[in-house]
Tab-separated table of C-alpha atoms in Angstrom:
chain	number	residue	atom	x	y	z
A	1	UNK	CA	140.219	96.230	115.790
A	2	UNK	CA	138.738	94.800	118.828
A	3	UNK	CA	139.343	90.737	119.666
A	4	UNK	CA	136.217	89.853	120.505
A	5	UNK	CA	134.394	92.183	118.077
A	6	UNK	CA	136.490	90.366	114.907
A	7	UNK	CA	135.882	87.108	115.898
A	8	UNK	CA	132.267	87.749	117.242
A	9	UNK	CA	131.320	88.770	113.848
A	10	UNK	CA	133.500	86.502	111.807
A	11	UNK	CA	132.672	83.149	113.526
A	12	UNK	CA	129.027	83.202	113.000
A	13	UNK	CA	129.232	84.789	109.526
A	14	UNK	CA	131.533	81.454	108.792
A	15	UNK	CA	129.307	78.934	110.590
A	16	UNK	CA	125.957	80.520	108.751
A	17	UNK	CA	128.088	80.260	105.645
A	18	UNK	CA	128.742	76.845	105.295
A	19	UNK	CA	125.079	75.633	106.528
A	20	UNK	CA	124.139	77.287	103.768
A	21	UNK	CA	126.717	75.817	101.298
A	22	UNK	CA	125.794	71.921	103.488
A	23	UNK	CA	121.960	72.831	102.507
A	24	UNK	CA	120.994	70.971	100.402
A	25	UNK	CA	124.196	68.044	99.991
A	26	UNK	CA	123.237	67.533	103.723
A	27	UNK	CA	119.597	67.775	103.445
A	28	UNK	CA	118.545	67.332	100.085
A	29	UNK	CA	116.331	64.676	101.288
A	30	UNK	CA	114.146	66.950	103.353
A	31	UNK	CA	114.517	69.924	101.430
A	32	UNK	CA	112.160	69.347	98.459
A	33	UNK	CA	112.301	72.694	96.273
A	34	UNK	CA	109.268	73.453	94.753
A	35	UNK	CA	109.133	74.596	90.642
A	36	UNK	CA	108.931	78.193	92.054
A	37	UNK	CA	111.174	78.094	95.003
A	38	UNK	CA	113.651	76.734	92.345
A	39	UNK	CA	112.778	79.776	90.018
A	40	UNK	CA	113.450	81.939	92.676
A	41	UNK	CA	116.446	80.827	93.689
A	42	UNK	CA	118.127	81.237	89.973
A	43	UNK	CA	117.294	85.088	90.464
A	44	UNK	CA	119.730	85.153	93.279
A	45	UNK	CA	123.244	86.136	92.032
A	46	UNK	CA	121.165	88.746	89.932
A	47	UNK	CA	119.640	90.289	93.458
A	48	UNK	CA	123.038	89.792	95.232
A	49	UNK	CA	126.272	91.019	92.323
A	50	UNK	CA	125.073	93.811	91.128
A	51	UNK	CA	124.156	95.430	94.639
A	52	UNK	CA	127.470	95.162	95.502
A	53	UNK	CA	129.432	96.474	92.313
A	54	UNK	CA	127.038	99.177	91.168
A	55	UNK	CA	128.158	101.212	94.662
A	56	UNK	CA	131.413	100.269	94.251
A	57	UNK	CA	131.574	101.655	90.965
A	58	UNK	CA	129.796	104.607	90.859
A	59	UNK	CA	130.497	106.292	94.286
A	60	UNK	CA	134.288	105.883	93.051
A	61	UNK	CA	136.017	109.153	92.393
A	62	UNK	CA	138.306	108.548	89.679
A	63	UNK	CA	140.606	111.191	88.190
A	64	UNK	CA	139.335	111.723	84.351
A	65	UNK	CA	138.346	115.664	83.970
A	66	UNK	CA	136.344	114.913	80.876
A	67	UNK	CA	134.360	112.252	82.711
A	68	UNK	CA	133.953	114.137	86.153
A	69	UNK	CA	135.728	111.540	87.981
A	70	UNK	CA	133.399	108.825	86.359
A	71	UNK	CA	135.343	106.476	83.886
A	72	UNK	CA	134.854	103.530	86.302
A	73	UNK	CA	130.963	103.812	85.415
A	74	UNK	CA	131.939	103.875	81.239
A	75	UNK	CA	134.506	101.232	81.637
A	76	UNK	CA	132.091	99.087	83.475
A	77	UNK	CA	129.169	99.500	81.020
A	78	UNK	CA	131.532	98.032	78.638
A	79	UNK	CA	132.847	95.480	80.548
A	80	UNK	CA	129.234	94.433	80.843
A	81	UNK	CA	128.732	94.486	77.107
A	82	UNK	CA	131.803	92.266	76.955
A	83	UNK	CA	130.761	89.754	79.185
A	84	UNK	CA	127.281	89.485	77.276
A	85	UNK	CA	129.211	88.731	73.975
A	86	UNK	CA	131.705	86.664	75.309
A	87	UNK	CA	130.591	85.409	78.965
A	88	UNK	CA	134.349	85.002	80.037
A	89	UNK	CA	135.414	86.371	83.234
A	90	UNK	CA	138.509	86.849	82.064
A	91	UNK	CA	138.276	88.472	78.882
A	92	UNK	CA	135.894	90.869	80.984
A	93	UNK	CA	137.714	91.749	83.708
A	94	UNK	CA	140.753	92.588	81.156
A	95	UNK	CA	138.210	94.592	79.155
A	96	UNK	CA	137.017	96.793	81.877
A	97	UNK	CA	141.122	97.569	83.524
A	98	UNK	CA	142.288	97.932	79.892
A	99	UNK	CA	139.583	100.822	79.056
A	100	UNK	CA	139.843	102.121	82.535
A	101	UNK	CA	144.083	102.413	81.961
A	102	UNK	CA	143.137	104.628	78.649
A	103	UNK	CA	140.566	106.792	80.371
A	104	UNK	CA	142.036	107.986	83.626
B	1	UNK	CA	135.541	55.179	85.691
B	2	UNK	CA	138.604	56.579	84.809
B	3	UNK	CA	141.342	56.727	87.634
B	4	UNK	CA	140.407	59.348	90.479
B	5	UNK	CA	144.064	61.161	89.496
B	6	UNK	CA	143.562	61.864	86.370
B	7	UNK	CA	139.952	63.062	87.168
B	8	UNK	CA	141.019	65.327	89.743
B	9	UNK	CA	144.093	66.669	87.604
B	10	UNK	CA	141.700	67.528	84.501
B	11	UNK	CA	139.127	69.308	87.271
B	12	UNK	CA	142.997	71.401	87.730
B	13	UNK	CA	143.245	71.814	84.003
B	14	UNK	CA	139.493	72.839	83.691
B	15	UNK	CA	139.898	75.494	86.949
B	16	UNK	CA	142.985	77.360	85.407
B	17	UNK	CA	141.444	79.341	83.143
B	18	UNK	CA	139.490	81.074	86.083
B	19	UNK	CA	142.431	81.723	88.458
B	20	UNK	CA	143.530	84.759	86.623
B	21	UNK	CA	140.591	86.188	87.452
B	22	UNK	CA	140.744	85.793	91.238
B	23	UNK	CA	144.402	86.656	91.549
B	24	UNK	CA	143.353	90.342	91.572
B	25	UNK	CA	140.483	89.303	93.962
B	26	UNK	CA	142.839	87.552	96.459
B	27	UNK	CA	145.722	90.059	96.370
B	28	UNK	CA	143.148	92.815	97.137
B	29	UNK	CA	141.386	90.676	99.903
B	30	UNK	CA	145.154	90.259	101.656
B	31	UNK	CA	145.726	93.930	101.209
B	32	UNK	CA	142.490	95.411	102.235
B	33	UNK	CA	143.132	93.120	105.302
B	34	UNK	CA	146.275	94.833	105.772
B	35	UNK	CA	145.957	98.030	105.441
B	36	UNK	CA	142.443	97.594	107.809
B	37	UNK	CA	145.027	96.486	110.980
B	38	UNK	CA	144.292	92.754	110.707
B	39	UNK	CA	146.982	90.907	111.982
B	40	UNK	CA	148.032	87.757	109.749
B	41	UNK	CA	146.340	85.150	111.700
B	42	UNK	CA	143.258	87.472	111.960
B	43	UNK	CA	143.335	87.765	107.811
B	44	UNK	CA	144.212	83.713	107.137
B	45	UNK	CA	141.584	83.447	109.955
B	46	UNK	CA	139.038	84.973	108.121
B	47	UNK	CA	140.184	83.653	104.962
B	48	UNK	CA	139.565	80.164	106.459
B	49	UNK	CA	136.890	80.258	108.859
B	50	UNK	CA	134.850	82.109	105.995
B	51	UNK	CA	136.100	80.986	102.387
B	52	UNK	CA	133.732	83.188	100.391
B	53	UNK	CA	135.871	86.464	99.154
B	54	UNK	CA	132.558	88.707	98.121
B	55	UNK	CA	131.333	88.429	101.801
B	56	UNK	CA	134.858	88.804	103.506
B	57	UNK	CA	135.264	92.108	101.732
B	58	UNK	CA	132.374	93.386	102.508
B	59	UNK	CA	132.812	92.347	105.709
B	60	UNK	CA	136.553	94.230	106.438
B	61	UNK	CA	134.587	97.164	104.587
B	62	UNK	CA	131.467	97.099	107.197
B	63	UNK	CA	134.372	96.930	109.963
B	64	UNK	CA	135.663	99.464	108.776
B	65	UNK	CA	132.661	102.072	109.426
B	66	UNK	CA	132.038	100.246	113.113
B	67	UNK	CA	129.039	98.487	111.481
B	68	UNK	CA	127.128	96.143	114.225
B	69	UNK	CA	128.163	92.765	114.504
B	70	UNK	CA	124.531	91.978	113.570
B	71	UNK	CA	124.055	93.926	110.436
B	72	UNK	CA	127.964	92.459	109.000
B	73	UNK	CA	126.725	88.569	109.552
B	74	UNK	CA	123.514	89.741	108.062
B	75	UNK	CA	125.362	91.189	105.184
B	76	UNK	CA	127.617	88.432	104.722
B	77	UNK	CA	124.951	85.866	104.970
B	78	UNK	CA	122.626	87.558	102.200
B	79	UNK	CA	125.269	87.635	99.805
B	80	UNK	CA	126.310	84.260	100.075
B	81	UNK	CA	122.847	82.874	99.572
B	82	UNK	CA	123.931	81.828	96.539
B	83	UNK	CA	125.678	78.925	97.719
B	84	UNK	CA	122.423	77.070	98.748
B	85	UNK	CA	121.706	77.133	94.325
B	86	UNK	CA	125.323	75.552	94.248
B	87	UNK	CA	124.577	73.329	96.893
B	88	UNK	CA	121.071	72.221	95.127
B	89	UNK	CA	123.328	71.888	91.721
B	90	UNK	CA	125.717	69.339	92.901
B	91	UNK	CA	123.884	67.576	95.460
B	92	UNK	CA	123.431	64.986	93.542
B	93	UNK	CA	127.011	64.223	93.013
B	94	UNK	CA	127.757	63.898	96.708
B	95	UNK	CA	124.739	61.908	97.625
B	96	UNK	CA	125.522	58.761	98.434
B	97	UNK	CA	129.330	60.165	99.791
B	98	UNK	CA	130.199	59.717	103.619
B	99	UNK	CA	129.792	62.512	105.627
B	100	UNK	CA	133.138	63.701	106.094
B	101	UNK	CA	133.681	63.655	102.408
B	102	UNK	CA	130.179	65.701	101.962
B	103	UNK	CA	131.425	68.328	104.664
B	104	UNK	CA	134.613	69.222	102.481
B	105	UNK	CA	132.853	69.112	99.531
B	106	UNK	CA	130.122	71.939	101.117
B	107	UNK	CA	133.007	73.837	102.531
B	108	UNK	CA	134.805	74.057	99.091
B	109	UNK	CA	131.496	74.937	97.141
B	110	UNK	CA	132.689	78.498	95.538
B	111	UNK	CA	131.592	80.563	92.257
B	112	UNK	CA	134.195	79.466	90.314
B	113	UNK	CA	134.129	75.747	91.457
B	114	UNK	CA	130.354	75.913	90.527
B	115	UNK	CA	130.972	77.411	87.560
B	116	UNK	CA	133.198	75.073	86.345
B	117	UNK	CA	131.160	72.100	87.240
B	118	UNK	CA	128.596	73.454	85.498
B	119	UNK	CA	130.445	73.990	82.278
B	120	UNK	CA	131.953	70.355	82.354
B	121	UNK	CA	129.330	67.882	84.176
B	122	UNK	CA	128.118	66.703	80.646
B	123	UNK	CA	131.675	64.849	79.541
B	124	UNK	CA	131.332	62.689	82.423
B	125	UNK	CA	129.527	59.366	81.740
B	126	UNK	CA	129.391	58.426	85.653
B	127	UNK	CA	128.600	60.502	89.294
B	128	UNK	CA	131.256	59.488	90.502
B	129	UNK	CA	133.774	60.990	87.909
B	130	UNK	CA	132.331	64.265	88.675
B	131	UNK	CA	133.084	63.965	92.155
B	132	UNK	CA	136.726	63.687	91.811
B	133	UNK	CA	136.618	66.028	88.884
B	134	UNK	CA	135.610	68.541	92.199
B	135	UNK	CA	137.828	67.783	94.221
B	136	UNK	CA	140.495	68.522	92.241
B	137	UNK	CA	138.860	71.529	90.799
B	138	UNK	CA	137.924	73.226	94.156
B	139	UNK	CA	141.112	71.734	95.919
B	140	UNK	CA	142.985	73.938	93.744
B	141	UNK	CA	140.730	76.885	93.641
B	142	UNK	CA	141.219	77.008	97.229
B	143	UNK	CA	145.101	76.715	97.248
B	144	UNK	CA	145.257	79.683	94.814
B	145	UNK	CA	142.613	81.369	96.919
B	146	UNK	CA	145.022	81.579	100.046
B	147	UNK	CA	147.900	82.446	98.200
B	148	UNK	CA	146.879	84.969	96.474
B	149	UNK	CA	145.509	86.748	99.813
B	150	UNK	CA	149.354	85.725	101.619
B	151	UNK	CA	150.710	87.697	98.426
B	152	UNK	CA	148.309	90.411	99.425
B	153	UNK	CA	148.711	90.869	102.560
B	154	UNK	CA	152.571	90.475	102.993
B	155	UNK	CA	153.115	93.119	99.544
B	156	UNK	CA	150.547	94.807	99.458
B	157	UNK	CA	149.510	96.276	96.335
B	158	UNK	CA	151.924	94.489	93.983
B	159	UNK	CA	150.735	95.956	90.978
B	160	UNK	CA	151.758	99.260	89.792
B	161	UNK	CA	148.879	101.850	90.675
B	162	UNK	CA	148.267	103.086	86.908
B	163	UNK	CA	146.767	99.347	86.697
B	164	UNK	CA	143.742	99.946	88.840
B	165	UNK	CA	143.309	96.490	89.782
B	166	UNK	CA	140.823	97.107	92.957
B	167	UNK	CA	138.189	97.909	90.346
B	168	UNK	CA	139.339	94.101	89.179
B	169	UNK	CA	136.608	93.629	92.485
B	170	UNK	CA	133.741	95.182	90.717
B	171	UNK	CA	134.510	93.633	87.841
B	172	UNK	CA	134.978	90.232	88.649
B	173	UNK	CA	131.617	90.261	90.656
B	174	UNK	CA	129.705	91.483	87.076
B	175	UNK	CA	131.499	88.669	85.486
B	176	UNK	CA	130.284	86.428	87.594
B	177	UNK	CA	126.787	87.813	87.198
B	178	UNK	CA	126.381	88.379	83.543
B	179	UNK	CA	126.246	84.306	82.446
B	180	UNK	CA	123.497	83.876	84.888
B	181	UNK	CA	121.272	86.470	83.438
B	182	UNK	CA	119.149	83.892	81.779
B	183	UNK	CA	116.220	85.801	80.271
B	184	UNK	CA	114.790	89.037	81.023
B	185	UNK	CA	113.584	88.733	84.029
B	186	UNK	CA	116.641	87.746	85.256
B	187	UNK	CA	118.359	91.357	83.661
B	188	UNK	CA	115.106	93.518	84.504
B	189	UNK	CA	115.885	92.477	88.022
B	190	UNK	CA	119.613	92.902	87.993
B	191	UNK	CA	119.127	96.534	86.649
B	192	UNK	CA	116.547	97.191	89.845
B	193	UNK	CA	119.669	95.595	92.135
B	194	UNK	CA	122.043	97.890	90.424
B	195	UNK	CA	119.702	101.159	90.823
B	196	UNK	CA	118.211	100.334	94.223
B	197	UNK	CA	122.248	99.734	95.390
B	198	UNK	CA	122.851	103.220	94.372
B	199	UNK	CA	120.033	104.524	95.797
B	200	UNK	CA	120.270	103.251	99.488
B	201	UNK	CA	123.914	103.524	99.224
B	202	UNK	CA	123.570	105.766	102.601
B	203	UNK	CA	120.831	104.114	104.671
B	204	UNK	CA	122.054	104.436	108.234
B	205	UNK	CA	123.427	100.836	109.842
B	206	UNK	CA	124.861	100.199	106.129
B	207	UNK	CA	121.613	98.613	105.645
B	208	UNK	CA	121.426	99.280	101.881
B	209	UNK	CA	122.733	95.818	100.738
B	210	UNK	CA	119.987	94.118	102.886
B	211	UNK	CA	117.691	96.172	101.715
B	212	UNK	CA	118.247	96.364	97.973
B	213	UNK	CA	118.384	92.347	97.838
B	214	UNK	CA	115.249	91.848	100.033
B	215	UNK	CA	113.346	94.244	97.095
B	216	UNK	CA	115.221	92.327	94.417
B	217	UNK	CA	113.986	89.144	95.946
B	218	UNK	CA	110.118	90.296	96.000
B	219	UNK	CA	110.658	91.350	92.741
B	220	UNK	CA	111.699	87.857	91.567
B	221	UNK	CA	108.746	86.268	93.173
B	222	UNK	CA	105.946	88.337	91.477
B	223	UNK	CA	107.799	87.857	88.364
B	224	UNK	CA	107.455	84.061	88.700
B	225	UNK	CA	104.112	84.496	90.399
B	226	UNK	CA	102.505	85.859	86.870
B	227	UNK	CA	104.796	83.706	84.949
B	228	UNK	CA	102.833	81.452	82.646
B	229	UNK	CA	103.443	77.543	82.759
B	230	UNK	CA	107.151	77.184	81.282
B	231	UNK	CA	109.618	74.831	81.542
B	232	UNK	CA	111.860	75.185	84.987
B	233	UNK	CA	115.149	74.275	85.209
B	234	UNK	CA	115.783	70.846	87.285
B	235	UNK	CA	117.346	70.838	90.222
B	236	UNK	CA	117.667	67.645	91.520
B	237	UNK	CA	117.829	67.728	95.068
């Protein structure tokens, strides 16, 4: 991987990062959220998570004939079923390897 | 105000139960970093400079596939948005800190230091017990953080392959997700994220994440738009 390429992208991915985390503990003062902005911003794990594990999950070829390949997706729709009832990452997370183990 | 020690060493106690899930998360960071050609400097480099796993893995990923510099930062950026709610949440905590003290605390702002302040805030009776109650929380996040990636990177995949711990990733980013699905709204427009993902999965310039979120985002806004008058959640900035 190229030098200059790494820590062209890396370095400005980190600075951008942690304005964003000094937002609004630096600026709080100036940055008056309005009642929707607010709103808004408590949709934005729901935008950001699942974007990134729905592809991971379903373009994964796993090796269960009886599921074409596909016990990742069934393990995860549990896992999520899980996590409503008990909201732990933990107890999730276990749920979705455990049922994976059993299906592959 | 209780002594700072004893505050900081219950924000330990209170962060434990989380670290078991981002052992998997760290040991896969170090040894997608690994097996990617990052050198160990490179990897602790990232590790550091960045401190936000979700976006450093789907960073070595877009490196991976010779993804623009442009699109990666882009990338990274969007999906740590979410740091600017965490910032909002504890801002007033830090207020009236000095500067220094403010720029560690931003720096050490995670999902699972965040989470935890969230669940615990309420059994302090001063501000100033829940800032040392952070430090040690997020102190110790971040040791664990790092070690867990050294594990990964110098062994590899530890675990025995029948445990498929890289789907641990997945996982541990619906975990995360799940408690803040607050009404259904919030699920309506995780389900869109979830189908749109799928669905642009191949845009050229691995532009699907970008994408997906900017809908999701639109989304959000005309669902608050026609929202009747309700109650919002404070966030005292």
């Amino acid at each position: 991987m190229g030098n200059s390429y790494f820590w062209g992208t890396i370095i400005p991915l980190g600075i951008g990062t942690l304005l964003i985390r000094m937002s609004f503990i630096f600026f709080g003062k100036h940055l008056k959220l309005s009642e929707k902005s607010q709103k808004l911003f408590s949709y934005i794990p729901a935008a950001v998570f699942p974007a990134m594990f729905a592809p991971m999950t379903f373009f994964y070829q796993g090796s269960s004939e009886a599921l074409l390949g596909k016990e990742r997706v069934l393990a995860m729709l549990f896992a999520i079923g899980v996590s409503f009832k008990t909201k732990s990452l933990l107890i999730s997370i276990l749920a979705g390897l455990i049922l994976v183990y059993f299906l592959k | 105000m209780k002594a700072k020690k004893d505050l900081a060493l219950y924000g330990v106690k209170a962060m434990l139960p989380i670290i078991p899930g981002l052992i998997p998360f760290g040991v896969i960071m170090g040894s997608t970093a690994a097996t990617n050609g990052l050198s160990f400097f490179e990897t602790m480099g990232l590790n550091t400079v960045v401190f936000a796993g979700a976006s450093q893995l789907a960073s070595l990923d877009l490196m991976g596939k010779n993804s623009e510099s442009l699109i990666i930062i882009l990338t990274g950026l969007i999906i740590n948005l979410r740091f600017a709610l965490y910032s909002a949440a504890s801002s007033p905590y830090f207020k009236k800190l000095p500067n220094l003290f403010k720029l560690m605390m931003s720096y050490l702002l995670t999902d699972q230091s965040y989470a935890v302040m969230t669940t615990h805030e309420d059994e302090f009776s001063s501000k100033n017990d829940v800032i040392y109650f952070c430090v040690g929380a997020s102190l110790f996040m971040a040791v664990c953080w790092h070690l867990c990636v050294v594990l990964g990177f110098v062994f590899g995949n530890i675990v025995p392959s029948e445990i498929s711990l890289d789907f641990a990733v997945p996982l541990s980013f619906m975990a995360l997700t799940i408690p803040t699905l607050r009404s259904a709204k919030h699920i309506a427009v995780a389900c869109i994220s979830m189908v749109l993902s799928i669905c642009f999965y191949k845009l050229p310039f691995n532009l699907g994440l970008i994408v997906t979120v900017a809908i999701c985002i639109i989304v959000a806004s005309i669902f608050i738009n026609k929202d009747p008058k309700q109650k919002s959640e404070v966030v005292d900035g």
